[in-house]
PDB file of C-alpha atoms in Angstrom:
ATOM      1  CA  ASP R   1       5.472   6.359 -19.277  1.00 64.00           C
ATOM      2  CA  ALA R   2       7.939   5.467 -16.570  1.00 83.00           C
ATOM      3  CA  GLY R   3       6.426   4.434 -13.291  1.00 94.00           C
ATOM      4  CA  VAL R   4       7.632   5.335  -9.829  1.00 97.00           C
ATOM      5  CA  ILE R   5      11.367   4.769  -9.606  1.00 97.00           C
ATOM      6  CA  GLN R   6      13.098   3.743  -6.402  1.00 98.00           C
ATOM      7  CA  SER R   7      16.740   3.192  -5.604  1.00 97.00           C
ATOM      8  CA  PRO R   8      18.485   1.201  -4.446  1.00 98.00           C
ATOM      9  CA  ARG R   9      16.395  -1.916  -4.974  1.00 97.00           C
ATOM     10  CA  HIS R  10      18.313  -3.779  -2.288  1.00 97.00           C
ATOM     11  CA  GLU R  11      20.360  -2.470   0.605  1.00 97.00           C
ATOM     12  CA  VAL R  12      22.311  -4.433   3.186  1.00 97.00           C
ATOM     13  CA  THR R  13      23.952  -2.426   5.921  1.00 97.00           C
ATOM     14  CA  GLU R  14      25.226  -2.756   9.432  1.00 97.00           C
ATOM     15  CA  MET R  15      23.536  -1.458  12.522  1.00 97.00           C
ATOM     16  CA  GLY R  16      24.392   2.166  13.179  1.00 96.00           C
ATOM     17  CA  GLN R  17      24.983   3.101   9.562  1.00 97.00           C
ATOM     18  CA  GLU R  18      23.048   5.764   7.709  1.00 97.00           C
ATOM     19  CA  VAL R  19      20.660   4.578   5.024  1.00 98.00           C
ATOM     20  CA  THR R  20      19.184   6.787   2.309  1.00 98.00           C
ATOM     21  CA  LEU R  21      16.354   5.595   0.100  1.00 98.00           C
ATOM     22  CA  ARG R  22      15.409   7.522  -3.014  1.00 98.00           C
ATOM     23  CA  CYS R  23      12.215   7.953  -4.991  1.00 98.00           C
ATOM     24  CA  LYS R  24      11.246   9.612  -8.245  1.00 98.00           C
ATOM     25  CA  PRO R  25       7.446   9.928  -8.562  1.00 96.00           C
ATOM     26  CA  ILE R  26       5.518   9.759 -11.795  1.00 95.00           C
ATOM     27  CA  SER R  27       5.794  13.046 -13.661  1.00 94.00           C
ATOM     28  CA  GLY R  28       2.813  15.264 -12.984  1.00 91.00           C
ATOM     29  CA  HIS R  29       1.853  13.540  -9.737  1.00 92.00           C
ATOM     30  CA  ASN R  30       1.675  15.930  -6.824  1.00 90.00           C
ATOM     31  CA  SER R  31       1.258  13.525  -3.916  1.00 91.00           C
ATOM     32  CA  LEU R  32       4.005  11.216  -2.719  1.00 94.00           C
ATOM     33  CA  PHE R  33       3.803   8.569  -0.054  1.00 94.00           C
ATOM     34  CA  TRP R  34       6.428   6.498   1.788  1.00 96.00           C
ATOM     35  CA  TYR R  35       5.356   3.106   3.159  1.00 96.00           C
ATOM     36  CA  ARG R  36       7.075   0.336   5.081  1.00 96.00           C
ATOM     37  CA  GLN R  37       5.967  -3.285   4.782  1.00 96.00           C
ATOM     38  CA  THR R  38       6.805  -6.131   7.141  1.00 93.00           C
ATOM     39  CA  MET R  39       5.230  -9.502   7.767  1.00 88.00           C
ATOM     40  CA  MET R  40       4.359  -8.524  11.310  1.00 86.00           C
ATOM     41  CA  ARG R  41       2.834  -5.081  10.705  1.00 87.00           C
ATOM     42  CA  GLY R  42       1.766  -5.165   7.069  1.00 89.00           C
ATOM     43  CA  LEU R  43       1.867  -1.986   4.987  1.00 92.00           C
ATOM     44  CA  GLU R  44       2.326   1.131   7.093  1.00 91.00           C
ATOM     45  CA  LEU R  45       2.182   4.721   5.874  1.00 91.00           C
ATOM     46  CA  LEU R  46       5.226   6.618   7.136  1.00 94.00           C
ATOM     47  CA  ILE R  47       4.760  10.063   5.630  1.00 93.00           C
ATOM     48  CA  TYR R  48       3.108  11.756   2.709  1.00 89.00           C
ATOM     49  CA  PHE R  49       3.801  14.934   0.779  1.00 92.00           C
ATOM     50  CA  ASN R  50       1.475  17.145  -1.190  1.00 90.00           C
ATOM     51  CA  ASN R  51       3.126  19.589  -3.604  1.00 91.00           C
ATOM     52  CA  ASN R  52       6.491  18.815  -1.963  1.00 93.00           C
ATOM     53  CA  VAL R  53       5.196  19.770   1.492  1.00 92.00           C
ATOM     54  CA  PRO R  54       5.027  17.123   4.243  1.00 91.00           C
ATOM     55  CA  ILE R  55       1.377  16.845   5.238  1.00 87.00           C
ATOM     56  CA  ASP R  56       1.381  14.011   7.738  1.00 84.00           C
ATOM     57  CA  ASP R  57       4.432  12.368   9.265  1.00 88.00           C
ATOM     58  CA  SER R  58       2.641  10.734  12.164  1.00 85.00           C
ATOM     59  CA  GLY R  59       3.625   7.326  10.857  1.00 87.00           C
ATOM     60  CA  MET R  60       7.354   8.005  11.091  1.00 91.00           C
ATOM     61  CA  PRO R  61       8.557   5.591  13.790  1.00 85.00           C
ATOM     62  CA  GLU R  62      10.963   7.878  15.597  1.00 84.00           C
ATOM     63  CA  ASP R  63      13.498  10.631  15.190  1.00 90.00           C
ATOM     64  CA  ARG R  64      15.916   8.308  13.463  1.00 95.00           C
ATOM     65  CA  PHE R  65      13.687   8.574  10.393  1.00 96.00           C
ATOM     66  CA  SER R  66      13.495  11.681   8.242  1.00 96.00           C
ATOM     67  CA  ALA R  67      12.076  12.408   4.805  1.00 97.00           C
ATOM     68  CA  LYS R  68      12.521  15.247   2.369  1.00 97.00           C
ATOM     69  CA  MET R  69      11.077  16.284  -0.951  1.00 97.00           C
ATOM     70  CA  PRO R  70      13.226  19.111  -2.315  1.00 96.00           C
ATOM     71  CA  ASN R  71      11.371  19.209  -5.630  1.00 94.00           C
ATOM     72  CA  ALA R  72       8.480  17.608  -7.462  1.00 93.00           C
ATOM     73  CA  SER R  73      10.606  14.860  -8.954  1.00 95.00           C
ATOM     74  CA  PHE R  74      12.638  13.599  -6.020  1.00 96.00           C
ATOM     75  CA  SER R  75      12.224  12.442  -2.454  1.00 98.00           C
ATOM     76  CA  THR R  76      14.456  10.751   0.099  1.00 98.00           C
ATOM     77  CA  LEU R  77      13.828   8.713   3.208  1.00 98.00           C
ATOM     78  CA  LYS R  78      16.775   8.613   5.575  1.00 98.00           C
ATOM     79  CA  ILE R  79      17.403   6.372   8.571  1.00 97.00           C
ATOM     80  CA  GLN R  80      20.198   7.403  10.896  1.00 96.00           C
ATOM     81  CA  PRO R  81      21.328   5.383  12.760  1.00 96.00           C
ATOM     82  CA  SER R  82      19.814   2.221  11.341  1.00 96.00           C
ATOM     83  CA  GLU R  83      18.772  -0.694  13.552  1.00 96.00           C
ATOM     84  CA  PRO R  84      17.961  -4.344  12.755  1.00 97.00           C
ATOM     85  CA  ARG R  85      14.253  -3.708  13.434  1.00 95.00           C
ATOM     86  CA  ASP R  86      14.238  -1.294  10.497  1.00 96.00           C
ATOM     87  CA  SER R  87      14.644  -4.246   8.145  1.00 97.00           C
ATOM     88  CA  ALA R  88      11.656  -4.166   5.807  1.00 97.00           C
ATOM     89  CA  VAL R  89      10.553  -3.342   2.288  1.00 98.00           C
ATOM     90  CA  TYR R  90      10.121   0.384   1.800  1.00 98.00           C
ATOM     91  CA  PHE R  91       7.723   1.500  -0.912  1.00 98.00           C
ATOM     92  CA  CYS R  92       7.265   4.887  -2.456  1.00 97.00           C
ATOM     93  CA  ALA R  93       3.961   5.673  -4.153  1.00 95.00           C
ATOM     94  CA  SER R  94       2.626   8.681  -6.006  1.00 94.00           C
ATOM     95  CA  SER R  95      -0.780   9.918  -7.105  1.00 90.00           C
ATOM     96  CA  PRO R  96      -2.213  12.833  -9.034  1.00 86.00           C
ATOM     97  CA  ILE R  97      -3.519  15.490  -6.710  1.00 70.00           C
ATOM     98  CA  ALA R  98      -7.059  15.288  -7.997  1.00 47.00           C
ATOM     99  CA  GLN R  99      -7.342  11.512  -7.867  1.00 56.00           C
ATOM    100  CA  GLU R 100      -6.938   8.846  -5.271  1.00 69.00           C
ATOM    101  CA  THR R 101      -5.255   6.003  -7.102  1.00 82.00           C
ATOM    102  CA  GLN R 102      -1.748   5.381  -5.825  1.00 88.00           C
ATOM    103  CA  TYR R 103       0.955   3.935  -8.021  1.00 92.00           C
ATOM    104  CA  PHE R 104       3.643   2.065  -6.155  1.00 95.00           C
ATOM    105  CA  GLY R 105       7.309   1.826  -6.971  1.00 97.00           C
ATOM    106  CA  PRO R 106       9.138  -1.531  -6.949  1.00 97.00           C
ATOM    107  CA  GLY R 107      10.319  -1.032  -3.381  1.00 98.00           C
ATOM    108  CA  THR R 108      13.654  -1.108  -1.594  1.00 98.00           C
ATOM    109  CA  ARG R 109      14.455  -4.223   0.414  1.00 97.00           C
ATOM    110  CA  LEU R 110      16.459  -3.121   3.424  1.00 98.00           C
ATOM    111  CA  LEU R 111      18.347  -5.511   5.650  1.00 98.00           C
ATOM    112  CA  VAL R 112      20.115  -4.112   8.685  1.00 97.00           C
ATOM    113  CA  LEU R 113      22.533  -6.567  10.270  1.00 97.00           C
TER     114      LEU R 113
ATOM    115  CA  GLN Z   1      -7.886   4.543  15.511  1.00 60.00           C
ATOM    116  CA  LYS Z   2      -8.902   3.585  12.009  1.00 69.00           C
ATOM    117  CA  GLU Z   3      -8.647  -0.146  11.417  1.00 87.00           C
ATOM    118  CA  VAL Z   4      -9.019  -2.363   8.397  1.00 92.00           C
ATOM    119  CA  GLU Z   5      -9.344  -6.056   9.072  1.00 94.00           C
ATOM    120  CA  GLN Z   6      -8.738  -8.937   6.697  1.00 94.00           C
ATOM    121  CA  ASN Z   7      -8.412 -12.650   7.232  1.00 90.00           C
ATOM    122  CA  SER Z   8      -4.759 -13.424   6.569  1.00 87.00           C
ATOM    123  CA  GLY Z   9      -5.575 -16.795   4.992  1.00 88.00           C
ATOM    124  CA  PRO Z  10      -4.315 -18.504   3.045  1.00 95.00           C
ATOM    125  CA  LEU Z  11      -7.531 -18.913   1.126  1.00 96.00           C
ATOM    126  CA  SER Z  12      -7.177 -21.909  -1.145  1.00 97.00           C
ATOM    127  CA  VAL Z  13      -9.562 -22.423  -4.062  1.00 97.00           C
ATOM    128  CA  PRO Z  14      -9.479 -24.723  -7.077  1.00 97.00           C
ATOM    129  CA  GLU Z  15      -8.965 -23.332 -10.548  1.00 97.00           C
ATOM    130  CA  GLY Z  16     -12.237 -22.141 -12.045  1.00 97.00           C
ATOM    131  CA  ALA Z  17     -13.924 -21.519  -8.700  1.00 97.00           C
ATOM    132  CA  ILE Z  18     -15.042 -18.212  -7.212  1.00 97.00           C
ATOM    133  CA  ALA Z  19     -12.681 -16.697  -4.657  1.00 97.00           C
ATOM    134  CA  SER Z  20     -14.284 -14.427  -2.069  1.00 97.00           C
ATOM    135  CA  LEU Z  21     -12.105 -11.993  -0.139  1.00 97.00           C
ATOM    136  CA  ASN Z  22     -13.506  -9.945   2.702  1.00 97.00           C
ATOM    137  CA  CYS Z  23     -12.588  -6.742   4.512  1.00 96.00           C
ATOM    138  CA  THR Z  24     -14.146  -4.822   7.386  1.00 96.00           C
ATOM    139  CA  TYR Z  25     -13.300  -1.303   8.477  1.00 94.00           C
ATOM    140  CA  SER Z  26     -13.886   0.741  11.588  1.00 90.00           C
ATOM    141  CA  ASP Z  27     -14.116   4.331  10.321  1.00 86.00           C
ATOM    142  CA  ARG Z  28     -17.711   5.111   9.365  1.00 86.00           C
ATOM    143  CA  GLY Z  29     -16.502   8.262   7.583  1.00 82.00           C
ATOM    144  CA  SER Z  30     -14.673   6.211   4.981  1.00 85.00           C
ATOM    145  CA  GLN Z  31     -15.636   7.058   1.429  1.00 84.00           C
ATOM    146  CA  SER Z  32     -13.193   5.333  -0.889  1.00 88.00           C
ATOM    147  CA  PHE Z  33     -12.333   1.664  -0.975  1.00 93.00           C
ATOM    148  CA  PHE Z  34      -9.630  -0.090  -2.933  1.00 93.00           C
ATOM    149  CA  TRP Z  35      -8.385  -3.573  -3.625  1.00 96.00           C
ATOM    150  CA  TYR Z  36      -4.721  -4.044  -4.432  1.00 96.00           C
ATOM    151  CA  ARG Z  37      -3.052  -7.230  -5.608  1.00 97.00           C
ATOM    152  CA  GLN Z  38       0.502  -7.949  -4.525  1.00 97.00           C
ATOM    153  CA  TYR Z  39       2.491 -10.800  -5.991  1.00 97.00           C
ATOM    154  CA  SER Z  40       5.280 -12.207  -3.849  1.00 95.00           C
ATOM    155  CA  GLY Z  41       8.292  -9.915  -3.971  1.00 93.00           C
ATOM    156  CA  LYS Z  42       6.452  -7.263  -5.963  1.00 96.00           C
ATOM    157  CA  SER Z  43       4.696  -3.994  -5.199  1.00 96.00           C
ATOM    158  CA  PRO Z  44       0.945  -3.556  -4.717  1.00 96.00           C
ATOM    159  CA  GLU Z  45      -1.054  -2.765  -7.838  1.00 95.00           C
ATOM    160  CA  LEU Z  46      -4.587  -1.403  -7.879  1.00 93.00           C
ATOM    161  CA  ILE Z  47      -7.182  -3.740  -9.344  1.00 94.00           C
ATOM    162  CA  MET Z  48     -10.498  -2.269  -8.165  1.00 93.00           C
ATOM    163  CA  SER Z  49     -11.896   0.830  -6.527  1.00 92.00           C
ATOM    164  CA  ILE Z  50     -15.428   1.372  -5.268  1.00 94.00           C
ATOM    165  CA  TYR Z  51     -17.097   4.417  -3.800  1.00 91.00           C
ATOM    166  CA  SER Z  52     -20.829   3.682  -3.446  1.00 93.00           C
ATOM    167  CA  ASN Z  53     -22.886   0.872  -2.023  1.00 95.00           C
ATOM    168  CA  GLY Z  54     -23.528  -2.096  -4.246  1.00 96.00           C
ATOM    169  CA  ASP Z  55     -21.519  -4.049  -6.752  1.00 96.00           C
ATOM    170  CA  LYS Z  56     -18.924  -2.948  -9.261  1.00 97.00           C
ATOM    171  CA  GLU Z  57     -17.778  -5.370 -11.907  1.00 97.00           C
ATOM    172  CA  ASP Z  58     -14.594  -5.332 -13.970  1.00 96.00           C
ATOM    173  CA  GLY Z  59     -13.957  -8.464 -15.971  1.00 96.00           C
ATOM    174  CA  ARG Z  60     -13.624 -11.400 -13.611  1.00 97.00           C
ATOM    175  CA  PHE Z  61     -13.495  -9.094 -10.592  1.00 97.00           C
ATOM    176  CA  THR Z  62     -16.462  -7.783  -8.625  1.00 98.00           C
ATOM    177  CA  ALA Z  63     -16.153  -5.439  -5.678  1.00 97.00           C
ATOM    178  CA  GLN Z  64     -19.031  -5.253  -3.236  1.00 97.00           C
ATOM    179  CA  LEU Z  65     -19.557  -2.454  -0.719  1.00 96.00           C
ATOM    180  CA  ASN Z  66     -21.956  -2.259   2.203  1.00 95.00           C
ATOM    181  CA  LYS Z  67     -21.317   0.930   4.163  1.00 93.00           C
ATOM    182  CA  ALA Z  68     -24.008   0.184   6.751  1.00 93.00           C
ATOM    183  CA  SER Z  69     -22.203  -3.018   7.685  1.00 94.00           C
ATOM    184  CA  GLN Z  70     -18.763  -1.450   7.090  1.00 94.00           C
ATOM    185  CA  TYR Z  71     -17.878  -4.294   4.820  1.00 94.00           C
ATOM    186  CA  VAL Z  72     -16.208  -4.528   1.438  1.00 97.00           C
ATOM    187  CA  SER Z  73     -15.477  -7.671  -0.510  1.00 97.00           C
ATOM    188  CA  LEU Z  74     -13.780  -8.800  -3.695  1.00 98.00           C
ATOM    189  CA  LEU Z  75     -15.034 -11.701  -5.762  1.00 98.00           C
ATOM    190  CA  ILE Z  76     -12.832 -13.326  -8.372  1.00 98.00           C
ATOM    191  CA  ARG Z  77     -14.734 -15.495 -10.807  1.00 98.00           C
ATOM    192  CA  ASP Z  78     -13.137 -18.326 -12.770  1.00 97.00           C
ATOM    193  CA  SER Z  79     -10.047 -18.153 -10.568  1.00 98.00           C
ATOM    194  CA  GLN Z  80      -6.743 -18.846 -12.297  1.00 97.00           C
ATOM    195  CA  PRO Z  81      -3.397 -19.916 -10.824  1.00 97.00           C
ATOM    196  CA  SER Z  82      -2.116 -16.493 -11.922  1.00 97.00           C
ATOM    197  CA  ASP Z  83      -4.523 -14.930  -9.412  1.00 97.00           C
ATOM    198  CA  SER Z  84      -2.462 -16.431  -6.588  1.00 98.00           C
ATOM    199  CA  ALA Z  85      -1.242 -13.408  -4.653  1.00 97.00           C
ATOM    200  CA  THR Z  86      -1.922 -11.363  -1.548  1.00 97.00           C
ATOM    201  CA  TYR Z  87      -4.912  -9.035  -1.803  1.00 97.00           C
ATOM    202  CA  LEU Z  88      -4.800  -5.827   0.196  1.00 96.00           C
ATOM    203  CA  CYS Z  89      -7.885  -3.864   1.135  1.00 96.00           C
ATOM    204  CA  ALA Z  90      -7.388  -0.105   1.538  1.00 92.00           C
ATOM    205  CA  VAL Z  91      -9.832   2.385   2.974  1.00 91.00           C
ATOM    206  CA  ARG Z  92      -9.577   6.123   2.642  1.00 85.00           C
ATOM    207  CA  PRO Z  93     -11.655   8.841   4.293  1.00 73.00           C
ATOM    208  CA  LEU Z  94     -12.655  11.901   2.321  1.00 63.00           C
ATOM    209  CA  SER Z  95     -12.898  14.350   5.176  1.00 57.00           C
ATOM    210  CA  GLY Z  96     -10.840  17.481   4.605  1.00 52.00           C
ATOM    211  CA  GLY Z  97      -9.477  16.142   1.346  1.00 54.00           C
ATOM    212  CA  SER Z  98      -7.306  13.675   3.190  1.00 58.00           C
ATOM    213  CA  TYR Z  99      -5.480  11.194   1.021  1.00 62.00           C
ATOM    214  CA  ILE Z 100      -4.316   9.068   3.910  1.00 73.00           C
ATOM    215  CA  PRO Z 101      -5.300   5.451   3.319  1.00 80.00           C
ATOM    216  CA  THR Z 102      -5.346   2.653   5.832  1.00 86.00           C
ATOM    217  CA  PHE Z 103      -4.370  -0.750   4.514  1.00 91.00           C
ATOM    218  CA  GLY Z 104      -5.368  -4.136   5.816  1.00 93.00           C
ATOM    219  CA  ARG Z 105      -2.649  -6.717   6.242  1.00 93.00           C
ATOM    220  CA  GLY Z 106      -3.884  -8.662   3.266  1.00 95.00           C
ATOM    221  CA  THR Z 107      -5.332 -12.062   2.455  1.00 96.00           C
ATOM    222  CA  SER Z 108      -3.183 -14.640   0.751  1.00 96.00           C
ATOM    223  CA  LEU Z 109      -5.005 -16.397  -2.089  1.00 97.00           C
ATOM    224  CA  ILE Z 110      -3.823 -19.676  -3.557  1.00 97.00           C
ATOM    225  CA  VAL Z 111      -5.499 -20.990  -6.695  1.00 97.00           C
ATOM    226  CA  HIS Z 112      -4.504 -24.591  -7.297  1.00 95.00           C
ATOM    227  CA  PRO Z 113      -4.845 -26.360 -10.663  1.00 91.00           C
TER     228      PRO Z 113
END
């Protein structure tokens, strides 16, 4: 079975540009999580969805960040406008609704210049 | 605020020795505890989960939980150089069916030949 798929794997952009990160969860998983990882702050939960509905977005840093899950097989995390402090690795993870184990995607390495 | 604390390390052990990784947490309502391994440049992968006090063994790995002391640990027996990675502790409450985990910042383990 395919795991969690994320794209792009690497993104280099300039400050002020819009960045869109994409995630395809494991088929049949009903919970989807977006994380950000940096050396300074570790792994931070940004937002999570249950059955395509955002349940908790308290980890979203500010209004420049937005996330959507239009269907069970696709989610996006958008940053507009991007800033150098947004540089990090962004992970998407999914889990079956009845279980707690999260399966992480390979991550997107974002560098904002 | 829920906190999960880990010593950042690095913890350096010789090949064949026992590596002991520790984690403390602040939320007494926590019910589920996880250890993830993250190789450099890769995504976290679950290696152990534990839900009740005591020890849980899986191959060379043993997770230990003491809810009264709010302490969870991971022992790696017969450490191998391939065990060199960062180990993340994650703690999840069960109240209201919440799936929101809190991750520690991880402990770097180095197993030298």
